[in-house]
Amino acid sequence: MTDNTARFDHVVLWVRDPIAAAGFYEKVLGLEPLRLTEFAAGTVAFPSVRLNEETVFDLAPLTMAEHMRMLPGAADSAGHPVNHVCLSLPADAFDALRDRLAEQQVPVSQLTHDLYGARGLAERAFYFTDPDGNIFEARHYA
């Protein structure tokens, strides 16, 4: 990629079990796991899952929190200081995600409509959590 305009690169999610978390993201959200073998072998600190060509979620084990010393108080971020992460999906992927969450018995919120976001008003949205308590919003723009 040679386009160096500002864009979203990654989100680090604190998780208890990175391999189990990767399984959730692969099975339920349909995201491609990255570096699982290397993580299991101890050659990388955490695995990731690919959201799209440009963006990944890093699945950092909570045990790494004590090593987060780049800023004062950074180790304390192993709580859940971010309110939620929003995934914007096409209509068919939005519906398929909601179906997969139901199949996996993952609780979801009621549908909401006309929530404002980066691309204007979203036609539909709902919220759910991953097994580690990270909150996600899934939305579909018209």
mmCIF file with all atom_site columns, C-alpha atoms in Angstrom:
data_model
loop_
_atom_site.group_PDB
_atom_site.id
_atom_site.type_symbol
_atom_site.label_atom_id
_atom_site.label_alt_id
_atom_site.label_comp_id
_atom_site.label_asym_id
_atom_site.label_entity_id
_atom_site.label_seq_id
_atom_site.pdbx_PDB_ins_code
_atom_site.Cartn_x
_atom_site.Cartn_y
_atom_site.Cartn_z
_atom_site.occupancy
_atom_site.B_iso_or_equiv
_atom_site.pdbx_formal_charge
_atom_site.auth_seq_id
_atom_site.auth_comp_id
_atom_site.auth_asym_id
_atom_site.auth_atom_id
_atom_site.pdbx_PDB_model_num
ATOM 1   C CA . MET A 1 1   ? 0.000   0.000   0.000  1.00 0.00 ? 1   MET A CA 1
ATOM 2   C CA . THR A 1 2   ? 1.430   3.361   -0.984 1.00 0.00 ? 2   THR A CA 1
ATOM 3   C CA . ASP A 1 3   ? -1.461  5.646   -0.020 1.00 0.00 ? 3   ASP A CA 1
ATOM 4   C CA . ASN A 1 4   ? -0.299  7.298   3.200  1.00 0.00 ? 4   ASN A CA 1
ATOM 5   C CA . THR A 1 5   ? -3.492  9.182   4.059  1.00 0.00 ? 5   THR A CA 1
ATOM 6   C CA . ALA A 1 6   ? -4.653  8.897   7.661  1.00 0.00 ? 6   ALA A CA 1
ATOM 7   C CA . ARG A 1 7   ? -6.709  5.781   8.310  1.00 0.00 ? 7   ARG A CA 1
ATOM 8   C CA . PHE A 1 8   ? -7.539  3.380   11.103 1.00 0.00 ? 8   PHE A CA 1
ATOM 9   C CA . ASP A 1 9   ? -4.849  0.672   11.502 1.00 0.00 ? 9   ASP A CA 1
ATOM 10  C CA . HIS A 1 10  ? -5.640  -1.472  14.554 1.00 0.00 ? 10  HIS A CA 1
ATOM 11  C CA . VAL A 1 11  ? -7.402  -1.796  17.906 1.00 0.00 ? 11  VAL A CA 1
ATOM 12  C CA . VAL A 1 12  ? -5.804  -3.682  20.795 1.00 0.00 ? 12  VAL A CA 1
ATOM 13  C CA . LEU A 1 13  ? -8.339  -5.688  22.772 1.00 0.00 ? 13  LEU A CA 1
ATOM 14  C CA . TRP A 1 14  ? -7.434  -7.119  26.176 1.00 0.00 ? 14  TRP A CA 1
ATOM 15  C CA . VAL A 1 15  ? -8.435  -10.784 26.340 1.00 0.00 ? 15  VAL A CA 1
ATOM 16  C CA . ARG A 1 16  ? -8.031  -13.587 28.886 1.00 0.00 ? 16  ARG A CA 1
ATOM 17  C CA . ASP A 1 17  ? -7.284  -16.296 26.299 1.00 0.00 ? 17  ASP A CA 1
ATOM 18  C CA . PRO A 1 18  ? -6.052  -15.011 22.915 1.00 0.00 ? 18  PRO A CA 1
ATOM 19  C CA . ILE A 1 19  ? -6.558  -18.346 21.129 1.00 0.00 ? 19  ILE A CA 1
ATOM 20  C CA . ALA A 1 20  ? -10.131 -18.675 22.385 1.00 0.00 ? 20  ALA A CA 1
ATOM 21  C CA . ALA A 1 21  ? -10.754 -15.023 21.492 1.00 0.00 ? 21  ALA A CA 1
ATOM 22  C CA . ALA A 1 22  ? -9.424  -15.601 17.966 1.00 0.00 ? 22  ALA A CA 1
ATOM 23  C CA . GLY A 1 23  ? -11.796 -18.554 17.696 1.00 0.00 ? 23  GLY A CA 1
ATOM 24  C CA . PHE A 1 24  ? -14.738 -16.340 18.652 1.00 0.00 ? 24  PHE A CA 1
ATOM 25  C CA . TYR A 1 25  ? -13.791 -13.666 16.141 1.00 0.00 ? 25  TYR A CA 1
ATOM 26  C CA . GLU A 1 26  ? -13.289 -16.249 13.398 1.00 0.00 ? 26  GLU A CA 1
ATOM 27  C CA . LYS A 1 27  ? -16.403 -18.337 14.074 1.00 0.00 ? 27  LYS A CA 1
ATOM 28  C CA . VAL A 1 28  ? -18.849 -15.607 15.033 1.00 0.00 ? 28  VAL A CA 1
ATOM 29  C CA . LEU A 1 29  ? -17.609 -12.499 13.218 1.00 0.00 ? 29  LEU A CA 1
ATOM 30  C CA . GLY A 1 30  ? -16.004 -14.289 10.276 1.00 0.00 ? 30  GLY A CA 1
ATOM 31  C CA . LEU A 1 31  ? -12.632 -12.574 10.745 1.00 0.00 ? 31  LEU A CA 1
ATOM 32  C CA . GLU A 1 32  ? -9.375  -14.179 9.597  1.00 0.00 ? 32  GLU A CA 1
ATOM 33  C CA . PRO A 1 33  ? -7.035  -15.143 12.465 1.00 0.00 ? 33  PRO A CA 1
ATOM 34  C CA . LEU A 1 34  ? -3.400  -14.089 12.111 1.00 0.00 ? 34  LEU A CA 1
ATOM 35  C CA . ARG A 1 35  ? -0.264  -15.351 13.881 1.00 0.00 ? 35  ARG A CA 1
ATOM 36  C CA . LEU A 1 36  ? -2.047  -18.021 15.970 1.00 0.00 ? 36  LEU A CA 1
ATOM 37  C CA . THR A 1 37  ? 0.638   -20.640 15.339 1.00 0.00 ? 37  THR A CA 1
ATOM 38  C CA . GLU A 1 38  ? 3.371   -18.162 16.181 1.00 0.00 ? 38  GLU A CA 1
ATOM 39  C CA . PHE A 1 39  ? 1.570   -17.095 19.372 1.00 0.00 ? 39  PHE A CA 1
ATOM 40  C CA . ALA A 1 40  ? 1.072   -20.720 20.442 1.00 0.00 ? 40  ALA A CA 1
ATOM 41  C CA . ALA A 1 41  ? 4.779   -21.338 19.806 1.00 0.00 ? 41  ALA A CA 1
ATOM 42  C CA . GLY A 1 42  ? 5.722   -18.305 21.905 1.00 0.00 ? 42  GLY A CA 1
ATOM 43  C CA . THR A 1 43  ? 7.426   -16.436 19.063 1.00 0.00 ? 43  THR A CA 1
ATOM 44  C CA . VAL A 1 44  ? 4.995   -13.477 19.033 1.00 0.00 ? 44  VAL A CA 1
ATOM 45  C CA . ALA A 1 45  ? 3.372   -11.711 21.984 1.00 0.00 ? 45  ALA A CA 1
ATOM 46  C CA . PHE A 1 46  ? -0.209  -11.856 20.684 1.00 0.00 ? 46  PHE A CA 1
ATOM 47  C CA . PRO A 1 47  ? -2.297  -12.993 17.719 1.00 0.00 ? 47  PRO A CA 1
ATOM 48  C CA . SER A 1 48  ? -4.583  -10.780 15.673 1.00 0.00 ? 48  SER A CA 1
ATOM 49  C CA . VAL A 1 49  ? -7.692  -11.051 13.504 1.00 0.00 ? 49  VAL A CA 1
ATOM 50  C CA . ARG A 1 50  ? -8.131  -9.184  10.229 1.00 0.00 ? 50  ARG A CA 1
ATOM 51  C CA . LEU A 1 51  ? -11.154 -6.888  9.971  1.00 0.00 ? 51  LEU A CA 1
ATOM 52  C CA . ASN A 1 52  ? -10.361 -5.761  6.416  1.00 0.00 ? 52  ASN A CA 1
ATOM 53  C CA . GLU A 1 53  ? -7.386  -5.191  4.143  1.00 0.00 ? 53  GLU A CA 1
ATOM 54  C CA . GLU A 1 54  ? -6.146  -2.294  6.274  1.00 0.00 ? 54  GLU A CA 1
ATOM 55  C CA . THR A 1 55  ? -7.327  -3.024  9.817  1.00 0.00 ? 55  THR A CA 1
ATOM 56  C CA . VAL A 1 56  ? -6.684  -5.680  12.471 1.00 0.00 ? 56  VAL A CA 1
ATOM 57  C CA . PHE A 1 57  ? -7.749  -6.333  16.038 1.00 0.00 ? 57  PHE A CA 1
ATOM 58  C CA . ASP A 1 58  ? -4.759  -7.353  18.172 1.00 0.00 ? 58  ASP A CA 1
ATOM 59  C CA . LEU A 1 59  ? -5.785  -9.833  20.879 1.00 0.00 ? 59  LEU A CA 1
ATOM 60  C CA . ALA A 1 60  ? -3.462  -8.930  23.730 1.00 0.00 ? 60  ALA A CA 1
ATOM 61  C CA . PRO A 1 61  ? -3.389  -11.234 26.750 1.00 0.00 ? 61  PRO A CA 1
ATOM 62  C CA . LEU A 1 62  ? -4.209  -9.474  30.021 1.00 0.00 ? 62  LEU A CA 1
ATOM 63  C CA . THR A 1 63  ? -0.844  -10.680 31.312 1.00 0.00 ? 63  THR A CA 1
ATOM 64  C CA . MET A 1 64  ? 0.800   -8.089  29.013 1.00 0.00 ? 64  MET A CA 1
ATOM 65  C CA . ALA A 1 65  ? -0.814  -5.215  30.934 1.00 0.00 ? 65  ALA A CA 1
ATOM 66  C CA . GLU A 1 66  ? 2.008   -5.026  33.453 1.00 0.00 ? 66  GLU A CA 1
ATOM 67  C CA . HIS A 1 67  ? 4.429   -4.353  30.573 1.00 0.00 ? 67  HIS A CA 1
ATOM 68  C CA . MET A 1 68  ? 2.454   -1.363  29.272 1.00 0.00 ? 68  MET A CA 1
ATOM 69  C CA . ARG A 1 69  ? 4.755   1.381   30.505 1.00 0.00 ? 69  ARG A CA 1
ATOM 70  C CA . MET A 1 70  ? 5.019   3.706   27.488 1.00 0.00 ? 70  MET A CA 1
ATOM 71  C CA . LEU A 1 71  ? 2.759   6.241   29.252 1.00 0.00 ? 71  LEU A CA 1
ATOM 72  C CA . PRO A 1 72  ? 2.029   6.775   32.940 1.00 0.00 ? 72  PRO A CA 1
ATOM 73  C CA . GLY A 1 73  ? -1.082  4.770   33.821 1.00 0.00 ? 73  GLY A CA 1
ATOM 74  C CA . ALA A 1 74  ? -1.046  2.731   30.576 1.00 0.00 ? 74  ALA A CA 1
ATOM 75  C CA . ALA A 1 75  ? -1.039  -0.559  32.500 1.00 0.00 ? 75  ALA A CA 1
ATOM 76  C CA . ASP A 1 76  ? -4.399  0.476   33.981 1.00 0.00 ? 76  ASP A CA 1
ATOM 77  C CA . SER A 1 77  ? -5.948  0.322   30.510 1.00 0.00 ? 77  SER A CA 1
ATOM 78  C CA . ALA A 1 78  ? -6.384  -3.414  30.987 1.00 0.00 ? 78  ALA A CA 1
ATOM 79  C CA . GLY A 1 79  ? -9.830  -2.652  32.357 1.00 0.00 ? 79  GLY A CA 1
ATOM 80  C CA . HIS A 1 80  ? -12.181 -1.521  29.655 1.00 0.00 ? 80  HIS A CA 1
ATOM 81  C CA . PRO A 1 81  ? -11.686 2.221   29.280 1.00 0.00 ? 81  PRO A CA 1
ATOM 82  C CA . VAL A 1 82  ? -13.024 2.245   25.695 1.00 0.00 ? 82  VAL A CA 1
ATOM 83  C CA . ASN A 1 83  ? -16.813 2.397   25.542 1.00 0.00 ? 83  ASN A CA 1
ATOM 84  C CA . HIS A 1 84  ? -17.186 0.336   22.352 1.00 0.00 ? 84  HIS A CA 1
ATOM 85  C CA . VAL A 1 85  ? -15.825 -0.426  18.889 1.00 0.00 ? 85  VAL A CA 1
ATOM 86  C CA . CYS A 1 86  ? -18.155 -0.001  15.918 1.00 0.00 ? 86  CYS A CA 1
ATOM 87  C CA . LEU A 1 87  ? -18.161 -2.288  12.868 1.00 0.00 ? 87  LEU A CA 1
ATOM 88  C CA . SER A 1 88  ? -19.821 -0.924  9.729  1.00 0.00 ? 88  SER A CA 1
ATOM 89  C CA . LEU A 1 89  ? -21.140 -3.740  7.547  1.00 0.00 ? 89  LEU A CA 1
ATOM 90  C CA . PRO A 1 90  ? -23.096 -4.130  4.303  1.00 0.00 ? 90  PRO A CA 1
ATOM 91  C CA . ALA A 1 91  ? -26.749 -5.128  4.844  1.00 0.00 ? 91  ALA A CA 1
ATOM 92  C CA . ASP A 1 92  ? -26.244 -8.834  4.102  1.00 0.00 ? 92  ASP A CA 1
ATOM 93  C CA . ALA A 1 93  ? -23.177 -9.105  6.361  1.00 0.00 ? 93  ALA A CA 1
ATOM 94  C CA . PHE A 1 94  ? -25.044 -7.194  9.103  1.00 0.00 ? 94  PHE A CA 1
ATOM 95  C CA . ASP A 1 95  ? -27.917 -9.708  8.964  1.00 0.00 ? 95  ASP A CA 1
ATOM 96  C CA . ALA A 1 96  ? -25.527 -12.680 8.786  1.00 0.00 ? 96  ALA A CA 1
ATOM 97  C CA . LEU A 1 97  ? -23.627 -11.444 11.856 1.00 0.00 ? 97  LEU A CA 1
ATOM 98  C CA . ARG A 1 98  ? -26.835 -11.083 13.841 1.00 0.00 ? 98  ARG A CA 1
ATOM 99  C CA . ASP A 1 99  ? -27.791 -14.646 12.825 1.00 0.00 ? 99  ASP A CA 1
ATOM 100 C CA . ARG A 1 100 ? -24.375 -16.054 13.819 1.00 0.00 ? 100 ARG A CA 1
ATOM 101 C CA . LEU A 1 101 ? -24.530 -14.292 17.177 1.00 0.00 ? 101 LEU A CA 1
ATOM 102 C CA . ALA A 1 102 ? -27.966 -15.855 17.787 1.00 0.00 ? 102 ALA A CA 1
ATOM 103 C CA . GLU A 1 103 ? -26.662 -19.300 16.758 1.00 0.00 ? 103 GLU A CA 1
ATOM 104 C CA . GLN A 1 104 ? -23.798 -18.931 19.255 1.00 0.00 ? 104 GLN A CA 1
ATOM 105 C CA . GLN A 1 105 ? -26.217 -17.657 21.918 1.00 0.00 ? 105 GLN A CA 1
ATOM 106 C CA . VAL A 1 106 ? -24.397 -14.336 22.215 1.00 0.00 ? 106 VAL A CA 1
ATOM 107 C CA . PRO A 1 107 ? -26.815 -11.766 23.662 1.00 0.00 ? 107 PRO A CA 1
ATOM 108 C CA . VAL A 1 108 ? -27.481 -8.747  21.457 1.00 0.00 ? 108 VAL A CA 1
ATOM 109 C CA . SER A 1 109 ? -29.318 -5.483  22.036 1.00 0.00 ? 109 SER A CA 1
ATOM 110 C CA . GLN A 1 110 ? -32.488 -4.444  20.285 1.00 0.00 ? 110 GLN A CA 1
ATOM 111 C CA . LEU A 1 111 ? -32.079 -2.884  16.865 1.00 0.00 ? 111 LEU A CA 1
ATOM 112 C CA . THR A 1 112 ? -31.726 0.872   16.888 1.00 0.00 ? 112 THR A CA 1
ATOM 113 C CA . HIS A 1 113 ? -32.196 3.169   13.931 1.00 0.00 ? 113 HIS A CA 1
ATOM 114 C CA . ASP A 1 114 ? -30.729 6.425   12.649 1.00 0.00 ? 114 ASP A CA 1
ATOM 115 C CA . LEU A 1 115 ? -27.651 6.525   14.885 1.00 0.00 ? 115 LEU A CA 1
ATOM 116 C CA . TYR A 1 116 ? -25.059 9.061   13.768 1.00 0.00 ? 116 TYR A CA 1
ATOM 117 C CA . GLY A 1 117 ? -21.590 7.846   12.788 1.00 0.00 ? 117 GLY A CA 1
ATOM 118 C CA . ALA A 1 118 ? -18.644 8.523   10.505 1.00 0.00 ? 118 ALA A CA 1
ATOM 119 C CA . ARG A 1 119 ? -20.771 8.104   7.382  1.00 0.00 ? 119 ARG A CA 1
ATOM 120 C CA . GLY A 1 120 ? -23.915 9.889   8.563  1.00 0.00 ? 120 GLY A CA 1
ATOM 121 C CA . LEU A 1 121 ? -27.017 8.156   9.894  1.00 0.00 ? 121 LEU A CA 1
ATOM 122 C CA . ALA A 1 122 ? -26.905 4.374   10.107 1.00 0.00 ? 122 ALA A CA 1
ATOM 123 C CA . GLU A 1 123 ? -30.078 2.647   9.031  1.00 0.00 ? 123 GLU A CA 1
ATOM 124 C CA . ARG A 1 124 ? -29.771 -0.095  11.679 1.00 0.00 ? 124 ARG A CA 1
ATOM 125 C CA . ALA A 1 125 ? -27.451 -0.936  14.568 1.00 0.00 ? 125 ALA A CA 1
ATOM 126 C CA . PHE A 1 126 ? -27.151 -3.286  17.531 1.00 0.00 ? 126 PHE A CA 1
ATOM 127 C CA . TYR A 1 127 ? -24.633 -4.017  20.291 1.00 0.00 ? 127 TYR A CA 1
ATOM 128 C CA . PHE A 1 128 ? -23.032 -7.212  21.609 1.00 0.00 ? 128 PHE A CA 1
ATOM 129 C CA . THR A 1 129 ? -20.021 -8.241  23.691 1.00 0.00 ? 129 THR A CA 1
ATOM 130 C CA . ASP A 1 130 ? -17.198 -10.658 23.034 1.00 0.00 ? 130 ASP A CA 1
ATOM 131 C CA . PRO A 1 131 ? -16.321 -13.319 25.651 1.00 0.00 ? 131 PRO A CA 1
ATOM 132 C CA . ASP A 1 132 ? -13.947 -10.843 27.355 1.00 0.00 ? 132 ASP A CA 1
ATOM 133 C CA . GLY A 1 133 ? -16.555 -8.112  27.798 1.00 0.00 ? 133 GLY A CA 1
ATOM 134 C CA . ASN A 1 134 ? -15.404 -5.847  24.951 1.00 0.00 ? 134 ASN A CA 1
ATOM 135 C CA . ILE A 1 135 ? -18.480 -4.079  23.603 1.00 0.00 ? 135 ILE A CA 1
ATOM 136 C CA . PHE A 1 136 ? -19.122 -3.898  19.863 1.00 0.00 ? 136 PHE A CA 1
ATOM 137 C CA . GLU A 1 137 ? -21.684 -2.053  17.818 1.00 0.00 ? 137 GLU A CA 1
ATOM 138 C CA . ALA A 1 138 ? -22.587 -3.467  14.414 1.00 0.00 ? 138 ALA A CA 1
ATOM 139 C CA . ARG A 1 139 ? -24.202 -1.009  12.031 1.00 0.00 ? 139 ARG A CA 1
ATOM 140 C CA . HIS A 1 140 ? -25.486 -0.831  8.500  1.00 0.00 ? 140 HIS A CA 1
ATOM 141 C CA . TYR A 1 141 ? -25.691 2.356   6.465  1.00 0.00 ? 141 TYR A CA 1
ATOM 142 C CA . ALA A 1 142 ? -28.335 2.600   3.745  1.00 0.00 ? 142 ALA A CA 1
#
